[in-house]
Coordinates of C-alpha atoms and ligand atoms in Angstrom, one line a residue:
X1 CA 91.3 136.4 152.4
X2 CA 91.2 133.8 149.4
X3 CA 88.1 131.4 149.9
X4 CA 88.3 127.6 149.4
X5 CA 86.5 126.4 147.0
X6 CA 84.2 123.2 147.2
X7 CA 83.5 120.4 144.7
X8 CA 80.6 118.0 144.9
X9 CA 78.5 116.0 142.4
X10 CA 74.8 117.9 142.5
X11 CA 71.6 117.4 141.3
X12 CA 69.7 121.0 140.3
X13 CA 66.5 121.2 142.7
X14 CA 65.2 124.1 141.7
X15 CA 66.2 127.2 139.4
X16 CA 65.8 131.1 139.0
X17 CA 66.6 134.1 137.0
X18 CA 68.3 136.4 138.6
X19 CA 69.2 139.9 137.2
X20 CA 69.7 139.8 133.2
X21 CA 71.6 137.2 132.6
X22 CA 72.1 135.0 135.7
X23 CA 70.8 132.1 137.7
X24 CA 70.2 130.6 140.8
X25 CA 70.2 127.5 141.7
X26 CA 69.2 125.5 144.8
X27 CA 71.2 121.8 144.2
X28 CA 71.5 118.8 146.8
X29 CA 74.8 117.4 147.4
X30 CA 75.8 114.2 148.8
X31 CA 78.4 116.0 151.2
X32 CA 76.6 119.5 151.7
X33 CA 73.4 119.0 151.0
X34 CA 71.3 121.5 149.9
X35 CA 73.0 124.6 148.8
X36 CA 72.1 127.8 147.4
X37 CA 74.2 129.1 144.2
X38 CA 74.4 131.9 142.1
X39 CA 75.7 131.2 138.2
X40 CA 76.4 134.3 137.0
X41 CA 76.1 135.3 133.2
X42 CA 74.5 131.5 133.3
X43 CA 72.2 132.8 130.5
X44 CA 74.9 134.3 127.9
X45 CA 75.5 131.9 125.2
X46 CA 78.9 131.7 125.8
X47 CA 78.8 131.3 129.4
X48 CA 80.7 128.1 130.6
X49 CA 77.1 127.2 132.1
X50 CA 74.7 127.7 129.3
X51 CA 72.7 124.0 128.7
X52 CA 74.2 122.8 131.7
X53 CA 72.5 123.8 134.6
X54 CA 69.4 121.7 133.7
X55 CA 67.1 119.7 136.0
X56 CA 67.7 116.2 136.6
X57 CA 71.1 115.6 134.9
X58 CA 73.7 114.5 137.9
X59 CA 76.5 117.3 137.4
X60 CA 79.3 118.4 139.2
X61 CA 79.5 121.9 140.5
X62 CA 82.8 123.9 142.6
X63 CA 81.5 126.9 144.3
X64 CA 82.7 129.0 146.9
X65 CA 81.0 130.1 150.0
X66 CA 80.1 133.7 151.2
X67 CA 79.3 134.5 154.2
X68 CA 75.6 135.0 152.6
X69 CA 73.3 131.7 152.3
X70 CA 74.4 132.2 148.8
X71 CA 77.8 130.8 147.4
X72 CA 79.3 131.6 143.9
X73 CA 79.2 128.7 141.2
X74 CA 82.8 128.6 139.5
X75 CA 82.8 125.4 137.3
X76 CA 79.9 123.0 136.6
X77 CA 79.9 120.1 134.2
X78 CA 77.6 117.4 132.9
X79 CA 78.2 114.0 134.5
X80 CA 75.0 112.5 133.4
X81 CA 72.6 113.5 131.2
X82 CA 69.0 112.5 131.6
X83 CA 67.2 113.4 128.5
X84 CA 64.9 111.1 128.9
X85 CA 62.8 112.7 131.2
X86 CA 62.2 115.9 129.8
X87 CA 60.7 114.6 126.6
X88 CA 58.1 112.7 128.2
X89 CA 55.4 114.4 129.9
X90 CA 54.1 111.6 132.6
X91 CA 58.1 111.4 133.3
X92 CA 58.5 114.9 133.5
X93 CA 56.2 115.6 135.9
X94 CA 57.1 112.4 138.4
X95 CA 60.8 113.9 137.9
X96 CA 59.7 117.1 139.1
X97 CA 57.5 116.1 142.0
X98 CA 60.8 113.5 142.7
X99 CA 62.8 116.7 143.4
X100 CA 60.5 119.0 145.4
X101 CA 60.0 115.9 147.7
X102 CA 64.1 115.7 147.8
X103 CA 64.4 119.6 148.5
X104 CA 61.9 119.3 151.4
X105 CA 63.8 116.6 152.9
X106 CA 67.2 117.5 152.1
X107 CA 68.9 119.6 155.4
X108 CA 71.3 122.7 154.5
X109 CA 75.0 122.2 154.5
X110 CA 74.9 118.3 156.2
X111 CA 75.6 115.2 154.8
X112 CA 73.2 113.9 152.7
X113 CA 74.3 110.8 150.7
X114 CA 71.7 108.6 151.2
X115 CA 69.2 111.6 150.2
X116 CA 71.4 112.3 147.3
X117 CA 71.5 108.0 146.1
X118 CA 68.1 107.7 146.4
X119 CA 67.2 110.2 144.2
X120 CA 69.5 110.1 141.8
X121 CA 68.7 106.2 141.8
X122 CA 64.9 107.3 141.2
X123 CA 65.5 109.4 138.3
X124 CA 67.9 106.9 136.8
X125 CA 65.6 104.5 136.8
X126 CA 62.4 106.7 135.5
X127 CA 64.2 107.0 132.3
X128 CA 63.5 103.3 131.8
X129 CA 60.5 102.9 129.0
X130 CA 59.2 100.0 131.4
X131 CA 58.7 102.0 134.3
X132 CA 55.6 103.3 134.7
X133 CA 56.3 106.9 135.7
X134 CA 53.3 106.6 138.6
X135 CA 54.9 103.8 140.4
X136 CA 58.4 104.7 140.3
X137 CA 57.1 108.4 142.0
X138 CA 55.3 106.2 144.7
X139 CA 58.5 104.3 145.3
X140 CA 60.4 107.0 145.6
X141 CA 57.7 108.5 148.4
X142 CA 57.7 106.0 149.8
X143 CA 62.2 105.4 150.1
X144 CA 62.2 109.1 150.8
X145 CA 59.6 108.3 153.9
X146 CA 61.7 105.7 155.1
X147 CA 65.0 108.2 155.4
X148 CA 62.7 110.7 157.1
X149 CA 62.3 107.6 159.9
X150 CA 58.6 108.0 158.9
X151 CA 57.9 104.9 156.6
X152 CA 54.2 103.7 157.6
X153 CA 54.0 100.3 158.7
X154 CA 52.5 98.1 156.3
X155 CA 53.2 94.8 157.8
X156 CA 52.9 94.9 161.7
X157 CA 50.6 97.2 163.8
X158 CA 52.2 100.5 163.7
X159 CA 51.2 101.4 167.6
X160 CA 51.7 97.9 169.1
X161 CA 54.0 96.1 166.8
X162 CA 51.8 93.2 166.4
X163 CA 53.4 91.1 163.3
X164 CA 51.5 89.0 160.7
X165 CA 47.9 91.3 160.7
X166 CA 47.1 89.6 156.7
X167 CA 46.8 86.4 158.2
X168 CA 44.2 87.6 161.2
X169 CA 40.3 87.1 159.9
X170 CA 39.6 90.8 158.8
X171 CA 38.5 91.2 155.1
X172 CA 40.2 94.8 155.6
X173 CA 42.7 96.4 156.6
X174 CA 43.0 99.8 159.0
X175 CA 45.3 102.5 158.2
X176 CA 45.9 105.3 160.5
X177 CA 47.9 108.6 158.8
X178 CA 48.6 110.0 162.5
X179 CA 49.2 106.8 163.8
X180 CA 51.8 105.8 160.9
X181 CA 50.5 103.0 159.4
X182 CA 48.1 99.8 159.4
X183 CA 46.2 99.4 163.5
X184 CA 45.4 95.9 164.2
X185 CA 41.7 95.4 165.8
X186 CA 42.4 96.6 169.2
X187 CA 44.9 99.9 168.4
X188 CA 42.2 100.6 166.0
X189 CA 39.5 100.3 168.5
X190 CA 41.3 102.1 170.9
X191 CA 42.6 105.4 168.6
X192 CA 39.4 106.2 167.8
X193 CA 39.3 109.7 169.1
X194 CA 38.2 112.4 167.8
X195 CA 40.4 113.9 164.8
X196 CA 41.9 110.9 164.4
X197 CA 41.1 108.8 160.7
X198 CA 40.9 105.6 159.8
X199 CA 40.7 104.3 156.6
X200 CA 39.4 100.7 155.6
X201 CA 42.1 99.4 153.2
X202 CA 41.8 96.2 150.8
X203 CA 44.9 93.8 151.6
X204 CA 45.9 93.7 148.6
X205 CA 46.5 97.4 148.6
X206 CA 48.5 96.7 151.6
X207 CA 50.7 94.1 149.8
X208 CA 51.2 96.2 146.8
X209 CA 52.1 99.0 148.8
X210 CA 54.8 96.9 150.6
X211 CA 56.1 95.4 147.6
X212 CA 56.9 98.7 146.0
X213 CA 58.4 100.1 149.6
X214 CA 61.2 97.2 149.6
X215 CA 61.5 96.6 145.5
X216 CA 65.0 98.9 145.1
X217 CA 64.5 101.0 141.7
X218 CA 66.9 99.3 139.8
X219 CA 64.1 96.0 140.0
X220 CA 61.2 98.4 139.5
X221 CA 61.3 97.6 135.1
X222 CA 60.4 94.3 136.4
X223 CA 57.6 94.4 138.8
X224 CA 54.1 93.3 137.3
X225 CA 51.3 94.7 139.7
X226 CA 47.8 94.9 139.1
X227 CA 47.3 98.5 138.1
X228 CA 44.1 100.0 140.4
X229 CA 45.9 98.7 143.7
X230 CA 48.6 101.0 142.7
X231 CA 46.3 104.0 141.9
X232 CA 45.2 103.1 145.9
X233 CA 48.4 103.2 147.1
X234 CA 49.6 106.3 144.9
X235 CA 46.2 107.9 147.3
X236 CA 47.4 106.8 150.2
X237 CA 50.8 107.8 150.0
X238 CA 50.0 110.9 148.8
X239 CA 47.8 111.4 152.0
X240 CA 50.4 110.3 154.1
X241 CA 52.6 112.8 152.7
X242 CA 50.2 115.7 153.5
X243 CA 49.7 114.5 156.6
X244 CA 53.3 114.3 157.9
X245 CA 54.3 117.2 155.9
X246 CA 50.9 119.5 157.0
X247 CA 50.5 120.4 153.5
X248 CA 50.3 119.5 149.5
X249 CA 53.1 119.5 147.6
X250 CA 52.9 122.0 144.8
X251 CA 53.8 119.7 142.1
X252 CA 51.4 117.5 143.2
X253 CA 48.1 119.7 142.9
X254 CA 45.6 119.7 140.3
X255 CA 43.6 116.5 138.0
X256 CA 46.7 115.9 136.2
X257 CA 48.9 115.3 139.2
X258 CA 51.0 112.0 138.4
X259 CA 49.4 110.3 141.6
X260 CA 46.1 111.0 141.4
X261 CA 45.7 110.5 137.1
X262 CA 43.7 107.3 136.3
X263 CA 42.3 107.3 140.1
X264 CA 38.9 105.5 140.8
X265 CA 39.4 103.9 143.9
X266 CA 37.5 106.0 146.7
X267 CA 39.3 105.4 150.3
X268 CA 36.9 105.0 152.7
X269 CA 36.8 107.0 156.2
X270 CA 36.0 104.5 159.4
Ligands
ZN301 ZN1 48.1 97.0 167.7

């Protein structure tokens, strides 16, 4: 029985060799998407695939499915090409951390448009020279959060919904990773159980972080924010991450790590 084939635009999330001279690729789709593929002969120089199964370009890809996890790639071409980001370290890196925060989020064989948008959007928009390759990976946390229906609450208190806390008399803010996001005085005073953490935030590390969660990508060249509030927030996020995730990502670990380059800012547990 002949198979169907399927066409989508795809972003490669992650590659491997496989055998001698093949690949495979996990890609997110905007109609599937994550899928699993297998390009054979990708690696023979006069395969229809060589220098075009690269991460970050937006490409399109038809494939048919097996009735493994693994489909067969039967055509791919270049629909964008990003070179941008693969000649610049800093952008490198963000790109890469960019994609294993889209694989994690991205469910098998379901829709994922908005997924698929956002980071496309993202790594559009870190090929601009003015945007600092930092930022635009903390706005892109922090979009990706928001599609996972788990963007912290950086305006009103995230347990009792308690609006305009910046304009209340405390010289800090209170963040709560568990409790997903900023705890006015009394949620604060009542989560304090055991396990649970606090951190004392500046409020201008709560503005910047709520300017870059609503500033859409295309605006990010633009933005002019002080630089150490956006190393705190870079932390913070980063934290967050772990904490909803229950783990680190891997291209996030080590000194060099985009988010945590640069840091100074120490956040302090309450
Ligand atoms: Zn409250």
């Amino acid at each position: 029985m002949r198979v169907a084939s399927k066409t989508d635009r795809a972003l490669i999330l992650r590659r491997f060799r496989y055998g001698e001279s093949s690949l495979v690729v996990h890609a997110l789709t905007p109609r599937f998407g994550r899928i699993a593929l297998l390009a054979k002969g990708a690696y023979r120089l006069r395969s229809g695939y060589f220098g075009v199964l690269d991460l970050f370009d937006t490409l399109e890809l038809t494939w048919r499915d097996s009735r493994t996890d693994l489909g067969t790639l039967a055509a791919a071409r270049i629909l964008c090409r990003r070179r941008g980001l693969s000649g610049d370290l800093d952008r490198y890196r963000a790109g890469i951390s960019m994609l294993e925060l889209a694989r994690l989020g991205a469910r098998e064989k379901c829709e994922e448009a908005r997924l698929f948008a956002h980071t496309e959007g993202a790594l559009e928009g870190l090929q601009e020279a003015a945007v600092d390759p930092g930022m635009a990976l903390i706005a892109f946390d922090l979009g990706w959060l928001a599609l996972s229906g788990l963007a912290p609450a950086f305006e009103n208190c995230a347990a009792c919904g308690r609006s305009s806390l910046s304009s209340l008399r405390s010289p800090e803010a209170f963040f709560s990773h568990g409790g997903g996001g900023l705890l006015c005085s009394t949620c604060r005073t009542a989560s304090r159980s055991p396990g649970e953490q606090v951190v004392a935030l500046p409020w201008k590390v709560v503005q910047t972080a709520h300017t870059l969660a609503t500033t859409p990508p295309e605006h990010l060249p633009r933005l002019r924010l002080c630089p150490q509030p956006v190393v705190e927030v870079g932390q913070l996020v980063a934290r967050f991450l772990e904490y909803h995730l229950e783990r680190r990502l891997r291209s996030r670990k080590g000194p060099d790590a985009p988010e945590r380059r640069g840091s100074r800012g120490k956040l302090r547990l309450r």
